[in-house]
Short mmCIF file of C-alpha atoms in Angstrom, two decimals:
data_model
loop_
_atom_site.label_atom_id
_atom_site.label_comp_id
_atom_site.label_asym_id
_atom_site.label_seq_id
_atom_site.Cartn_x
_atom_site.Cartn_y
_atom_site.Cartn_z
CA UNK A 2 225.88 105.75 -120.44
CA UNK A 3 226.07 105.16 -116.76
CA UNK A 4 227.03 107.79 -115.28
CA UNK A 5 223.63 109.68 -117.10
CA UNK A 6 221.56 106.79 -115.76
CA UNK A 7 223.23 106.72 -112.11
CA UNK A 8 222.18 110.61 -112.47
CA UNK A 9 218.95 109.97 -113.29
CA UNK A 10 218.75 107.30 -110.55
CA UNK A 11 220.20 109.98 -108.13
CA UNK A 12 217.13 112.63 -109.31
CA UNK A 13 214.03 110.30 -109.09
CA UNK A 14 214.95 109.07 -105.43
CA UNK A 15 215.88 112.72 -104.15
CA UNK A 16 212.08 113.57 -105.70
CA UNK A 17 210.66 110.34 -104.13
CA UNK A 18 212.52 111.03 -101.04
CA UNK A 19 211.23 114.85 -101.15
CA UNK A 20 207.46 114.07 -102.49
CA UNK A 21 207.96 111.66 -99.00
CA UNK A 22 208.66 113.56 -96.64
CA UNK A 23 206.17 116.34 -97.77
CA UNK A 24 203.63 113.48 -97.71
CA UNK A 25 204.24 112.98 -94.27
CA UNK A 26 204.05 116.81 -93.12
CA UNK A 27 200.91 116.76 -94.66
CA UNK A 28 199.46 113.84 -93.12
CA UNK A 29 200.74 114.66 -89.56
CA UNK A 30 199.44 118.33 -90.06
CA UNK A 31 196.04 116.53 -90.95
CA UNK A 32 196.01 114.74 -87.98
CA UNK A 33 197.47 117.01 -85.51
CA UNK A 34 194.46 119.70 -86.93
CA UNK A 35 192.16 117.73 -86.30
CA UNK A 36 192.80 116.50 -82.64
CA UNK A 37 194.29 119.26 -81.47
CA UNK A 38 192.57 122.23 -83.62
CA UNK A 39 194.50 124.92 -85.35
CA UNK A 40 195.23 127.61 -83.01
CA UNK A 41 196.67 124.73 -80.05
CA UNK A 42 198.76 122.94 -83.19
CA UNK A 43 202.33 123.91 -82.86
CA UNK A 44 204.73 123.76 -85.65
CA UNK A 45 207.25 121.86 -83.62
CA UNK A 46 204.38 119.44 -82.21
CA UNK A 47 203.75 118.82 -86.54
CA UNK A 48 207.79 118.06 -86.76
CA UNK A 49 208.40 116.24 -84.26
CA UNK A 50 205.02 113.77 -85.17
CA UNK A 51 206.44 113.74 -89.21
CA UNK A 52 209.80 112.31 -88.20
CA UNK A 53 211.72 116.47 -89.57
CA UNK A 54 213.45 119.46 -88.30
CA UNK A 55 210.79 122.49 -87.48
CA UNK A 56 213.01 124.55 -90.68
CA UNK A 57 212.05 121.14 -92.91
CA UNK A 58 208.77 121.86 -92.37
CA UNK A 59 208.73 125.82 -93.27
CA UNK A 60 211.10 124.90 -96.28
CA UNK A 61 208.97 121.98 -97.32
CA UNK A 62 205.47 123.42 -96.84
CA UNK A 63 205.45 127.10 -95.45
CA UNK A 64 203.55 129.02 -92.86
CA UNK A 65 200.43 126.96 -90.92
CA UNK A 66 197.80 129.07 -93.05
CA UNK A 67 199.42 127.40 -96.82
CA UNK A 68 200.06 124.56 -95.13
CA UNK A 69 196.13 124.47 -93.96
CA UNK A 70 195.19 125.62 -97.42
CA UNK A 71 197.38 122.65 -98.99
CA UNK A 72 195.64 120.32 -97.09
CA UNK A 73 192.10 121.68 -98.50
CA UNK A 74 193.28 121.84 -101.65
CA UNK A 75 194.48 117.85 -101.57
CA UNK A 76 190.73 116.45 -99.85
CA UNK A 77 189.27 118.46 -102.71
CA UNK A 78 191.50 117.30 -105.26
CA UNK A 79 191.68 113.80 -103.73
CA UNK A 80 195.68 112.89 -104.75
CA UNK A 81 198.93 114.31 -102.87
CA UNK A 82 198.60 117.88 -104.67
CA UNK A 83 196.21 120.48 -105.74
CA UNK A 84 194.36 119.89 -108.61
CA UNK A 85 193.26 122.87 -110.84
CA UNK A 86 189.13 122.22 -111.62
CA UNK A 87 189.07 121.68 -115.17
CA UNK A 88 191.89 118.82 -115.21
CA UNK A 89 189.82 117.00 -112.90
CA UNK A 90 188.45 113.28 -113.78
CA UNK A 91 184.83 113.69 -113.29
CA UNK A 92 185.65 117.46 -114.80
CA UNK A 93 186.44 116.25 -118.01
CA UNK A 94 183.81 113.40 -117.80
CA UNK A 95 181.36 116.33 -117.12
CA UNK A 96 182.66 118.37 -119.77
CA UNK A 97 182.07 115.14 -122.46
CA UNK A 98 179.04 114.44 -121.04
CA UNK A 99 176.02 115.87 -123.65
CA UNK A 100 172.89 115.15 -121.34
CA UNK A 101 172.53 117.60 -118.17
CA UNK A 102 170.81 115.14 -115.93
CA UNK A 103 173.74 112.86 -115.89
CA UNK A 104 175.87 115.49 -115.29
CA UNK A 105 174.72 116.95 -112.41
CA UNK A 106 174.64 112.55 -111.44
CA UNK A 107 178.65 112.25 -111.41
CA UNK A 108 179.21 115.75 -110.01
CA UNK A 109 177.07 115.06 -106.62
CA UNK A 110 179.32 111.55 -106.83
CA UNK A 111 182.08 113.80 -106.93
CA UNK A 112 180.50 116.20 -104.07
CA UNK A 113 179.99 113.40 -101.95
CA UNK A 114 183.30 111.80 -102.38
CA UNK A 115 185.02 114.85 -102.07
CA UNK A 116 182.98 116.68 -98.73
CA UNK A 117 184.28 113.02 -97.45
CA UNK A 118 187.40 114.38 -97.23
CA UNK A 119 186.64 117.85 -96.76
CA UNK A 120 184.60 117.79 -93.84
CA UNK A 121 187.17 117.14 -90.62
CA UNK A 122 188.98 120.29 -92.15
CA UNK A 123 185.79 122.34 -92.05
CA UNK A 124 185.41 121.35 -87.87
CA UNK A 125 189.19 122.55 -88.22
CA UNK A 126 188.36 125.72 -89.79
CA UNK A 127 184.74 126.55 -87.49
CA UNK A 128 186.97 127.48 -84.99
CA UNK A 129 190.02 128.34 -86.58
CA UNK A 130 190.87 132.13 -86.37
CA UNK A 131 190.85 134.83 -88.80
CA UNK A 132 193.89 133.65 -91.13
CA UNK A 133 191.86 130.06 -91.29
CA UNK A 134 188.74 131.90 -91.96
CA UNK A 135 190.46 133.30 -95.60
CA UNK A 136 191.41 130.34 -96.37
CA UNK A 137 188.09 128.92 -96.52
CA UNK A 138 186.56 131.97 -97.92
CA UNK A 139 188.93 131.61 -100.67
CA UNK A 140 188.25 128.54 -101.36
CA UNK A 141 184.00 129.42 -101.74
CA UNK A 142 184.86 132.28 -104.15
CA UNK A 143 186.62 129.87 -106.30
CA UNK A 144 184.01 127.47 -105.78
CA UNK A 145 181.62 130.19 -107.16
CA UNK A 146 183.56 131.52 -109.94
CA UNK A 147 184.13 127.25 -111.12
CA UNK A 148 179.52 126.83 -110.37
CA UNK A 149 179.33 130.12 -113.10
CA UNK A 150 181.24 127.25 -115.65
CA UNK A 151 179.29 124.30 -114.45
CA UNK A 152 175.87 126.77 -115.13
CA UNK A 153 177.09 127.84 -118.66
CA UNK A 154 177.69 123.81 -119.49
CA UNK A 155 174.44 123.47 -118.21
CA UNK A 156 172.59 125.98 -120.13
CA UNK A 157 174.56 124.29 -123.44
CA UNK A 158 172.69 121.23 -123.16
CA UNK A 159 169.19 123.27 -123.71
CA UNK A 160 168.11 121.10 -120.87
CA UNK A 161 167.16 123.94 -118.37
CA UNK A 162 164.20 125.13 -117.12
CA UNK A 163 163.01 128.29 -119.28
CA UNK A 164 163.59 131.57 -117.76
CA UNK A 165 166.69 130.75 -115.18
CA UNK A 166 168.83 132.87 -114.45
CA UNK A 167 172.41 131.42 -114.85
CA UNK A 168 173.60 133.27 -111.57
CA UNK A 169 170.91 131.66 -109.93
CA UNK A 170 171.59 128.74 -111.13
CA UNK A 171 175.49 129.11 -110.04
CA UNK A 172 174.31 130.39 -106.49
CA UNK A 173 172.06 127.53 -105.81
CA UNK A 174 174.96 125.17 -106.90
CA UNK A 175 177.29 126.54 -104.81
CA UNK A 176 174.96 126.94 -102.15
CA UNK A 177 174.21 122.63 -101.95
CA UNK A 178 177.56 121.54 -103.17
CA UNK A 179 179.27 123.33 -100.27
CA UNK A 180 180.99 121.19 -97.51
CA UNK A 181 178.34 122.96 -95.32
CA UNK A 182 175.76 122.03 -96.49
CA UNK A 183 177.19 118.40 -97.14
CA UNK A 184 177.74 118.50 -92.91
CA UNK A 185 174.81 119.79 -91.99
CA UNK A 186 173.19 116.58 -93.71
CA UNK A 187 175.32 114.15 -93.30
CA UNK A 188 177.22 114.84 -90.10
CA UNK A 189 174.99 116.80 -88.02
CA UNK A 190 171.11 114.45 -89.05
CA UNK A 191 173.35 111.19 -89.27
CA UNK A 192 172.87 110.43 -93.00
CA UNK A 193 174.16 108.51 -94.86
CA UNK A 194 176.86 109.78 -98.01
CA UNK A 195 175.35 107.45 -100.74
CA UNK A 196 171.44 109.07 -99.69
CA UNK A 197 172.99 112.10 -100.00
CA UNK A 198 174.90 111.46 -103.35
CA UNK A 199 171.48 110.51 -104.73
CA UNK A 200 169.24 113.43 -102.96
CA UNK A 201 171.40 115.88 -104.22
CA UNK A 202 171.21 114.63 -107.93
CA UNK A 203 167.03 114.39 -107.48
CA UNK A 204 166.84 117.59 -105.90
CA UNK A 205 169.72 119.57 -109.16
CA UNK A 206 167.32 117.59 -111.48
CA UNK A 207 163.87 118.48 -110.18
CA UNK A 208 165.03 122.04 -109.65
CA UNK A 209 167.13 123.00 -112.48
CA UNK A 210 165.87 120.61 -115.13
CA UNK A 211 163.15 120.74 -117.86
#
């Protein structure tokens, strides 16, 4: 019995140490990419900042595009790991909510919180090489697919404006919930994030709901 407890303890300790190493690498990568830019950031400097060997960075996080993707996924989910859209708390809350306007207000809050984390990475992506653009485009395509699901969820409430095409609803949501749109108003035009959230929810309700 004592051996079993010891093995469990050792396994838990190794798992915690591995997670701490991974988080140190991700934290160092985020700071380095934002400070130096993607192209100028080297894996050697990243490893030094994280306090690990270069080989450890590749083993734990992969090459630079994979590392950047992990940072984006973490910013989207608000956790240390990627979380599928259907498993995020705000998505579950929206699906359980029968009122379309309250769905949209909840989503506007999620967008504001998410993009506060994503905005610095968007600036990195804008100045990055094609491999970074590919990561960002992949996220944008996935977001478009998710907006089709949201459009169908809104339609199921029976509260959409008459005559709206679901693809158009999805495209409007996709364009206005983008980190690029957030940065235009919050970063470039100095809107307060909370004001952006309220304005976005109100705009969606006016555009899309009866």
